[in-house]
PDB file of C-alpha atoms in Angstrom:
ATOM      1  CA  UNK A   1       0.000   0.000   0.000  1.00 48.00           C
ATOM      2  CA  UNK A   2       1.846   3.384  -1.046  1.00 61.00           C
ATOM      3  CA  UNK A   3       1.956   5.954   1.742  1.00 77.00           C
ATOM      4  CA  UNK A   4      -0.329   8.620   2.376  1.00 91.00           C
ATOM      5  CA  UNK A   5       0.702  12.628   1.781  1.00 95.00           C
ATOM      6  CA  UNK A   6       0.447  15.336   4.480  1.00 96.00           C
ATOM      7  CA  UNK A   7       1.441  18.794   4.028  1.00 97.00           C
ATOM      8  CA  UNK A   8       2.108  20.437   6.794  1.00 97.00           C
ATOM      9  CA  UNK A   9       1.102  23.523   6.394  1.00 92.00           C
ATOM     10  CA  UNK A  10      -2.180  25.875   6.090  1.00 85.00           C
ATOM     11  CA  UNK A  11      -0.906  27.457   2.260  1.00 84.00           C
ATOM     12  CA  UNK A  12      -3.834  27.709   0.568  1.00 83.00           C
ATOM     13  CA  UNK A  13      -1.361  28.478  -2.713  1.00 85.00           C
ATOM     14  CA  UNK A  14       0.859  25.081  -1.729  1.00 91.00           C
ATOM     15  CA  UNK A  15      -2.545  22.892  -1.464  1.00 91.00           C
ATOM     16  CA  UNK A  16      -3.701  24.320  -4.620  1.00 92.00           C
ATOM     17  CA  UNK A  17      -0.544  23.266  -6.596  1.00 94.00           C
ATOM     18  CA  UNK A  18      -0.720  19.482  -5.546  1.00 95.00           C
ATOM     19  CA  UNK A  19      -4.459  19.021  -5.712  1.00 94.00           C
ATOM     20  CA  UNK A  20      -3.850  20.457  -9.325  1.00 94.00           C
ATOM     21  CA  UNK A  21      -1.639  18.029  -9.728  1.00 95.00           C
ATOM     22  CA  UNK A  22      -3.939  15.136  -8.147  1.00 93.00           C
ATOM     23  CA  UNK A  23      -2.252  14.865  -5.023  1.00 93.00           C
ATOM     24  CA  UNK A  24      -4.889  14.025  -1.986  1.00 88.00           C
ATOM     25  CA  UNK A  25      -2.689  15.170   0.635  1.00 92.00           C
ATOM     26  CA  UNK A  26      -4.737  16.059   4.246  1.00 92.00           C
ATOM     27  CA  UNK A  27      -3.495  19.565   5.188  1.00 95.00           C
ATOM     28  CA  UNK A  28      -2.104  20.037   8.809  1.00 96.00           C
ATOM     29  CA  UNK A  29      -0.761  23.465  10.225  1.00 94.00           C
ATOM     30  CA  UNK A  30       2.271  22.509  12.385  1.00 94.00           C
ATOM     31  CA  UNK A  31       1.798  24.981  15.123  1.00 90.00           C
ATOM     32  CA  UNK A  32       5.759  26.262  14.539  1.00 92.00           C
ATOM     33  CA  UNK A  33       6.291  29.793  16.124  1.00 94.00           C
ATOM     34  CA  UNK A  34       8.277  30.820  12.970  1.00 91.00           C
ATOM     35  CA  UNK A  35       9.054  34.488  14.059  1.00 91.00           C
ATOM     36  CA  UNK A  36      11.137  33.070  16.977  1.00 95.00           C
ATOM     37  CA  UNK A  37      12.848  30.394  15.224  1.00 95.00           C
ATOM     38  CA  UNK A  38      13.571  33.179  12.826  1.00 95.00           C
ATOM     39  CA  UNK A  39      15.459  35.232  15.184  1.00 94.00           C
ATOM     40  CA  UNK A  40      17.123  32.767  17.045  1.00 96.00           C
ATOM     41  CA  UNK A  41      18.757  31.566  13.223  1.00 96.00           C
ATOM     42  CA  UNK A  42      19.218  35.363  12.197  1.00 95.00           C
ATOM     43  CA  UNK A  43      20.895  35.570  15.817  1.00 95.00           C
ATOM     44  CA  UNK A  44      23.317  33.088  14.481  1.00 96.00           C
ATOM     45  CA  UNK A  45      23.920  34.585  11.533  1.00 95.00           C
ATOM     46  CA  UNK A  46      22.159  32.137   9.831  1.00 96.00           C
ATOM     47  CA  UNK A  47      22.284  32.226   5.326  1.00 96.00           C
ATOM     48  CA  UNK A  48      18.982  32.946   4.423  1.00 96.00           C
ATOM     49  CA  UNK A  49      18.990  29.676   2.348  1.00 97.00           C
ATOM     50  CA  UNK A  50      19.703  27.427   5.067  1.00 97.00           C
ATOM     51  CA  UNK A  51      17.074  29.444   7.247  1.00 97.00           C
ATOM     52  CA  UNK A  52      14.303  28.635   4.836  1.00 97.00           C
ATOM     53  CA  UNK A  53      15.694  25.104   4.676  1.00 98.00           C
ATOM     54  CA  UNK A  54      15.611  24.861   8.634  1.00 97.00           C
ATOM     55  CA  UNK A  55      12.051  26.009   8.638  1.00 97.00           C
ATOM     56  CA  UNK A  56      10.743  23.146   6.080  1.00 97.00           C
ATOM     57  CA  UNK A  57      12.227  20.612   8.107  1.00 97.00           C
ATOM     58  CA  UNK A  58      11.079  22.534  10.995  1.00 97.00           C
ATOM     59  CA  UNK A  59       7.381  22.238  10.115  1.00 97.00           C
ATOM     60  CA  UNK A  60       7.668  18.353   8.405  1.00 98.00           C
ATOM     61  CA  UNK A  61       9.411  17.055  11.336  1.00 97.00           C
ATOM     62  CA  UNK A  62       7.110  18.665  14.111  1.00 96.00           C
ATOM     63  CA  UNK A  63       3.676  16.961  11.958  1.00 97.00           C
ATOM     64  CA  UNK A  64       5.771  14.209  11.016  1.00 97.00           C
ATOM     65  CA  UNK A  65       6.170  13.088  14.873  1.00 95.00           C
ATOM     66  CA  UNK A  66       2.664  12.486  15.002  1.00 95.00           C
ATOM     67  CA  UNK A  67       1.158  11.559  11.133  1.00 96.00           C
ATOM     68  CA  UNK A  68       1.712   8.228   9.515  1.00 95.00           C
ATOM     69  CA  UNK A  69       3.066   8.470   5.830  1.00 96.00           C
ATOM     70  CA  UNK A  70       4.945  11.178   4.040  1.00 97.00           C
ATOM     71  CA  UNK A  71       4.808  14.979   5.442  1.00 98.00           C
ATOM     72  CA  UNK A  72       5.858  17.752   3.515  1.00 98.00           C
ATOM     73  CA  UNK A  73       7.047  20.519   5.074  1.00 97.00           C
ATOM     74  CA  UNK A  74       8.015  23.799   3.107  1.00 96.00           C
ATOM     75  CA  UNK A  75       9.441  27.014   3.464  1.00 95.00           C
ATOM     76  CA  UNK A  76      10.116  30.231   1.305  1.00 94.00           C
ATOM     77  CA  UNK A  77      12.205  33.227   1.523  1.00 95.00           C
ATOM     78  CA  UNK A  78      13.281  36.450  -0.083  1.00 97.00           C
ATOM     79  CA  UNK A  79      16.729  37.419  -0.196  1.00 97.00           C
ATOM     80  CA  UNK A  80      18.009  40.500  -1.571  1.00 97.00           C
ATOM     81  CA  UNK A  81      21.464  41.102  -2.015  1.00 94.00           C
ATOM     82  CA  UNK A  82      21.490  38.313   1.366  1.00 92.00           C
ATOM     83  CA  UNK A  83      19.131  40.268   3.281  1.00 94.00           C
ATOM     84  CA  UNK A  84      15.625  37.955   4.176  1.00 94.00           C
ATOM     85  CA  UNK A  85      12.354  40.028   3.399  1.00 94.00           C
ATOM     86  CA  UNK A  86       9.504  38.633   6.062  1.00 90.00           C
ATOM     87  CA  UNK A  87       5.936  38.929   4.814  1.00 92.00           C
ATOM     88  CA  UNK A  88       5.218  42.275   5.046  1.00 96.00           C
ATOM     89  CA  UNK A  89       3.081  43.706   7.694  1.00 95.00           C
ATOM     90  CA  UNK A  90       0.683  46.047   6.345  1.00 97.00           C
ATOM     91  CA  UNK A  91       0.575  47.757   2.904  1.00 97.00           C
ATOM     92  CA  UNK A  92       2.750  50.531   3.985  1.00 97.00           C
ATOM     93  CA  UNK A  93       5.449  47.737   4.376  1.00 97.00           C
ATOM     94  CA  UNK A  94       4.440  46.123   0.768  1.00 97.00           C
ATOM     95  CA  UNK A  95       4.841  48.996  -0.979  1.00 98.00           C
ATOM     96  CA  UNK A  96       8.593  49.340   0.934  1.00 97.00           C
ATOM     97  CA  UNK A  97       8.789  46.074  -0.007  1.00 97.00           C
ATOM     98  CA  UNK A  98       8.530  46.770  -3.686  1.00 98.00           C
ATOM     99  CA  UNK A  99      10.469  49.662  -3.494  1.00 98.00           C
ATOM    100  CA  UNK A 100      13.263  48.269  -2.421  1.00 98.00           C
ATOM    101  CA  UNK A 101      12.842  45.490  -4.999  1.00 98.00           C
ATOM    102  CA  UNK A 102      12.299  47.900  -8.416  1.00 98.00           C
ATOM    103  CA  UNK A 103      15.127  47.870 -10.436  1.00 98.00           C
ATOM    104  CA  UNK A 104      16.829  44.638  -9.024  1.00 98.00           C
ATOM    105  CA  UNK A 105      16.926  40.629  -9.234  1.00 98.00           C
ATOM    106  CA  UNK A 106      16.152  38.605  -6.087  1.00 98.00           C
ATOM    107  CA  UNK A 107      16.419  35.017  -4.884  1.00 98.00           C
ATOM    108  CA  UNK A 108      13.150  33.131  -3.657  1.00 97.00           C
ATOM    109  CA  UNK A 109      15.195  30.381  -1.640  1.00 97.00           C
ATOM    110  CA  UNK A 110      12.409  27.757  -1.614  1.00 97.00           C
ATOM    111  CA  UNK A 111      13.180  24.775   0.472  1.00 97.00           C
ATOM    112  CA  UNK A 112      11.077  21.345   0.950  1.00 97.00           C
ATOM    113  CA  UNK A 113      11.437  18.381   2.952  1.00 98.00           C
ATOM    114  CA  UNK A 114       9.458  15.375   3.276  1.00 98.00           C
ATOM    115  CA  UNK A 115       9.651  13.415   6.889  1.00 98.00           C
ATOM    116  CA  UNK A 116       8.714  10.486   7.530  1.00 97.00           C
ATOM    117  CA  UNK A 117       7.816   9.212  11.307  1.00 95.00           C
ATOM    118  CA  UNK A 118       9.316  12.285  12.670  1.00 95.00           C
ATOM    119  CA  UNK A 119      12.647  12.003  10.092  1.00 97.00           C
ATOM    120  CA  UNK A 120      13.334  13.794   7.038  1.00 98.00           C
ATOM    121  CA  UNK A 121      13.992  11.518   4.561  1.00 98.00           C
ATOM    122  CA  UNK A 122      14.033  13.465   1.491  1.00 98.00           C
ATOM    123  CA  UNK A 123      15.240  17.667   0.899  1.00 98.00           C
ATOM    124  CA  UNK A 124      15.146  19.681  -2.107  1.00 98.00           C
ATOM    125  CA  UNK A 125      16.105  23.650  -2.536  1.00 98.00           C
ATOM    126  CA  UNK A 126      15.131  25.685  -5.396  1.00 98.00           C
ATOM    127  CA  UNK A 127      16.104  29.296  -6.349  1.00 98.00           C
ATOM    128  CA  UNK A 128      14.620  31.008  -9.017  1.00 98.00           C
ATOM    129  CA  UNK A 129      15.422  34.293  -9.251  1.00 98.00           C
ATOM    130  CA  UNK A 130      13.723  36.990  -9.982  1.00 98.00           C
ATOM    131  CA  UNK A 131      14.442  40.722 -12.070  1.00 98.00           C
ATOM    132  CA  UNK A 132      11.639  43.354 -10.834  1.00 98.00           C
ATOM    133  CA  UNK A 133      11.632  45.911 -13.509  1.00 98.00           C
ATOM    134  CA  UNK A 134      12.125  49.659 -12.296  1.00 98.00           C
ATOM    135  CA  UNK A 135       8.661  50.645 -10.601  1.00 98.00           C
ATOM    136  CA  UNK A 136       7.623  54.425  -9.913  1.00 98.00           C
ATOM    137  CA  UNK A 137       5.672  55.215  -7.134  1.00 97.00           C
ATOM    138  CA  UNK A 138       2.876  55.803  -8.891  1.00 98.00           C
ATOM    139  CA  UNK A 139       2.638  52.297 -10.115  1.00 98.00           C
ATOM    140  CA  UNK A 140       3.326  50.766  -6.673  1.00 98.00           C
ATOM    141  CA  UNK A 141       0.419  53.107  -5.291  1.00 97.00           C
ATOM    142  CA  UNK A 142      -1.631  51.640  -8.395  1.00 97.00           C
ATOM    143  CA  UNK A 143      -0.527  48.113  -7.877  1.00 97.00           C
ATOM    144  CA  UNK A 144      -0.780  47.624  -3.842  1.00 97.00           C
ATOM    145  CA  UNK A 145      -4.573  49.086  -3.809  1.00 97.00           C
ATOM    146  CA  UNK A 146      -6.018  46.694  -6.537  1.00 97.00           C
ATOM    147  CA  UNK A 147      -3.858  43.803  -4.968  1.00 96.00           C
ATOM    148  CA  UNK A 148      -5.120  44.553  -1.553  1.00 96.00           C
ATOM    149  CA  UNK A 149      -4.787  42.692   1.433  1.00 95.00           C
ATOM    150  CA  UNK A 150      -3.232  39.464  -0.554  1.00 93.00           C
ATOM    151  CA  UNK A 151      -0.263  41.074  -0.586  1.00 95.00           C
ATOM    152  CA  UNK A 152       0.718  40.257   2.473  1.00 95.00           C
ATOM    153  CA  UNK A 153       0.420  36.747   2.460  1.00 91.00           C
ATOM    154  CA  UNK A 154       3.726  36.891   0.265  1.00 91.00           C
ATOM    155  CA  UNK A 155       7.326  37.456   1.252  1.00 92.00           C
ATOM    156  CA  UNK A 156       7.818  39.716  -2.136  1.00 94.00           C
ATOM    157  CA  UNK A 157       4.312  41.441  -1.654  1.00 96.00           C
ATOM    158  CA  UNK A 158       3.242  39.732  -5.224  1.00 95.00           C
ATOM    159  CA  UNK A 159       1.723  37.026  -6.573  1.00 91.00           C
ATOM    160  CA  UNK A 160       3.229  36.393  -9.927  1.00 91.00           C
ATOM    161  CA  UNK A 161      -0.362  34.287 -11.340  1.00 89.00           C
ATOM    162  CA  UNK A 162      -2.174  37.939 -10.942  1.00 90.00           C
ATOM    163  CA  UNK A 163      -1.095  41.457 -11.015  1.00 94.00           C
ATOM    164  CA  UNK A 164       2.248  40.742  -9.885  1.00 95.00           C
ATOM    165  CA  UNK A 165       3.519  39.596 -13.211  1.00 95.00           C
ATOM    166  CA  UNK A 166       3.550  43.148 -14.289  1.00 96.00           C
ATOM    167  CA  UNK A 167       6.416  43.427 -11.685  1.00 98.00           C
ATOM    168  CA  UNK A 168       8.706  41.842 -13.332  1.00 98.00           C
ATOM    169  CA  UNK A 169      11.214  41.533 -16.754  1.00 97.00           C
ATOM    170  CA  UNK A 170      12.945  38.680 -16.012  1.00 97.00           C
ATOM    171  CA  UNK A 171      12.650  35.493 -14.462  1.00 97.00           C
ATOM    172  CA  UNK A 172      15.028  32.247 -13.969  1.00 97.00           C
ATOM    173  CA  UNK A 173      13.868  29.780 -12.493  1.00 96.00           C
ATOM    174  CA  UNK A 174      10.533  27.224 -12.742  1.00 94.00           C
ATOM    175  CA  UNK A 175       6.356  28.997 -12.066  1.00 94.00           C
ATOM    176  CA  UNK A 176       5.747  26.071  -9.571  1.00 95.00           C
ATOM    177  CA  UNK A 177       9.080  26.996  -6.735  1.00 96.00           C
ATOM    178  CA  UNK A 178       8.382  30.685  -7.512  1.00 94.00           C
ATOM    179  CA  UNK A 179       4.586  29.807  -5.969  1.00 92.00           C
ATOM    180  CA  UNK A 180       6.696  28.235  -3.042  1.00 92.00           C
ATOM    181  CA  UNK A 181       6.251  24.335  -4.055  1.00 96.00           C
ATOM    182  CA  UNK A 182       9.182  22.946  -6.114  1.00 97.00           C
ATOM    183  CA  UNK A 183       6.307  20.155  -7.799  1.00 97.00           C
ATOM    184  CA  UNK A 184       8.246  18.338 -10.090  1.00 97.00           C
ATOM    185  CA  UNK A 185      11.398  16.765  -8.376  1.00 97.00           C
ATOM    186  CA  UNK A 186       8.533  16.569  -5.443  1.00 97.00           C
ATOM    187  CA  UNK A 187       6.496  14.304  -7.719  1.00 96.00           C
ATOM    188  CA  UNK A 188       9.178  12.282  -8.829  1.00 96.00           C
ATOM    189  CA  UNK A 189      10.165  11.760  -5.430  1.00 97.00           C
ATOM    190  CA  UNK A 190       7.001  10.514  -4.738  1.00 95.00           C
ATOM    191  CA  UNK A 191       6.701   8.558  -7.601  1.00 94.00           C
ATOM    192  CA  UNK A 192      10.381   6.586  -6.269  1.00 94.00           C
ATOM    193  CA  UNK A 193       8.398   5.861  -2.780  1.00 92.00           C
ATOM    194  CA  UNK A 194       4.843   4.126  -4.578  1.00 90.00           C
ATOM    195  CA  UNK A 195       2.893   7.024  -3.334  1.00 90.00           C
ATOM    196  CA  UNK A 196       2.588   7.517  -7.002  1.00 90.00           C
ATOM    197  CA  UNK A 197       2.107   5.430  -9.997  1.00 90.00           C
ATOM    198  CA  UNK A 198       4.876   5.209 -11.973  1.00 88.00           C
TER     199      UNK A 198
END
């Protein structure tokens, strides 16, 4: 019998990408307190790549302990020029956000691990990056009141499958880890394990 899928997490964007791809997977919130694990790893100086790897594993192993089968845990950050950009707080701090941004390319360190009874047994890190194209502040003023309050559900203040692709002129890297779930090397993982058909 292949294993069941958990993600352990409450993205809505995450769940959406592997019930696209016709992944069941229950959906559990792992109860981390991020914003402390955060500081105590920015305390240590800390890369923000291995920070966002940290936090995946984090989140896996913590549902993992406690949920039969294969948990995936994820994690995404901004880095500019090695600086980590947090979800912003209100739209004052998305449109600083996007400021700071116009004009230059940024890294979306994406990390994923899947755990399995309470170990990770399987890590992948992808980093597409990403060239905002110079933005007055007309536009951002423009941009941040149609987009609203889903801004800040983002680390970049964007959401490249709406408005946010205006943002940009460049980008390296594949649609599904710039979402935050690197799908494909995902699926073939699970494809290796029978949790899908081959």
């Amino acid at each position: 019998m292949s294993p069941g899928i958990t993600l352990a997490s409450g993205s809505a964007s995450r769940r959406a990408l592997l019930a696209g791809a016709g992944i069941d997977a229950a959906s559990i919130k792992p109860n981390v307190d991020e914003d402390a694990a955060k500081a105590a790893m920015r305390g240590e100086g800390m890369s923000v790549r291995d920070q966002a790897m940290q936090l995946a594993e984090l989140k896996a192993m913590k549902v993992s302990a406690r949920t039969p089968g294969l948990v995936i845990g994820g994690d995404q950050m901004l880095s500019l020029d090695n600086e980590a950009f947090d979800k912003p707080a209100d739209l004052d701090a998305a449109r600083d956000h996007l400021r700071r941004l116009s004009g230059k390319t940024h890294t979306l360190e994406t990390a994923i691990v899947v755990c399995e009874n309470g170990t990770p047994v399987w890590r992948h890190m992808a980093r597409p990056r990403l060239t905002v194209r110079p933005l007055s502040d007309a536009f951002i003023d423009s941009y941040v009141e149609q987009a609203g309050e889903a801004l800040l559900s983002t680390v970049g203040a964007y959401q490249l499958e709406g408005l946010g692709a205006q943002l940009f002129t460049k980008i390296e890297g594949d649609y599904f880890s710039i979402l935050g779930l690197p799908l494909l090397p995902l699926l073939d993982y699970f494809r290796t394990r029978g949790a899908l058909e081959s």
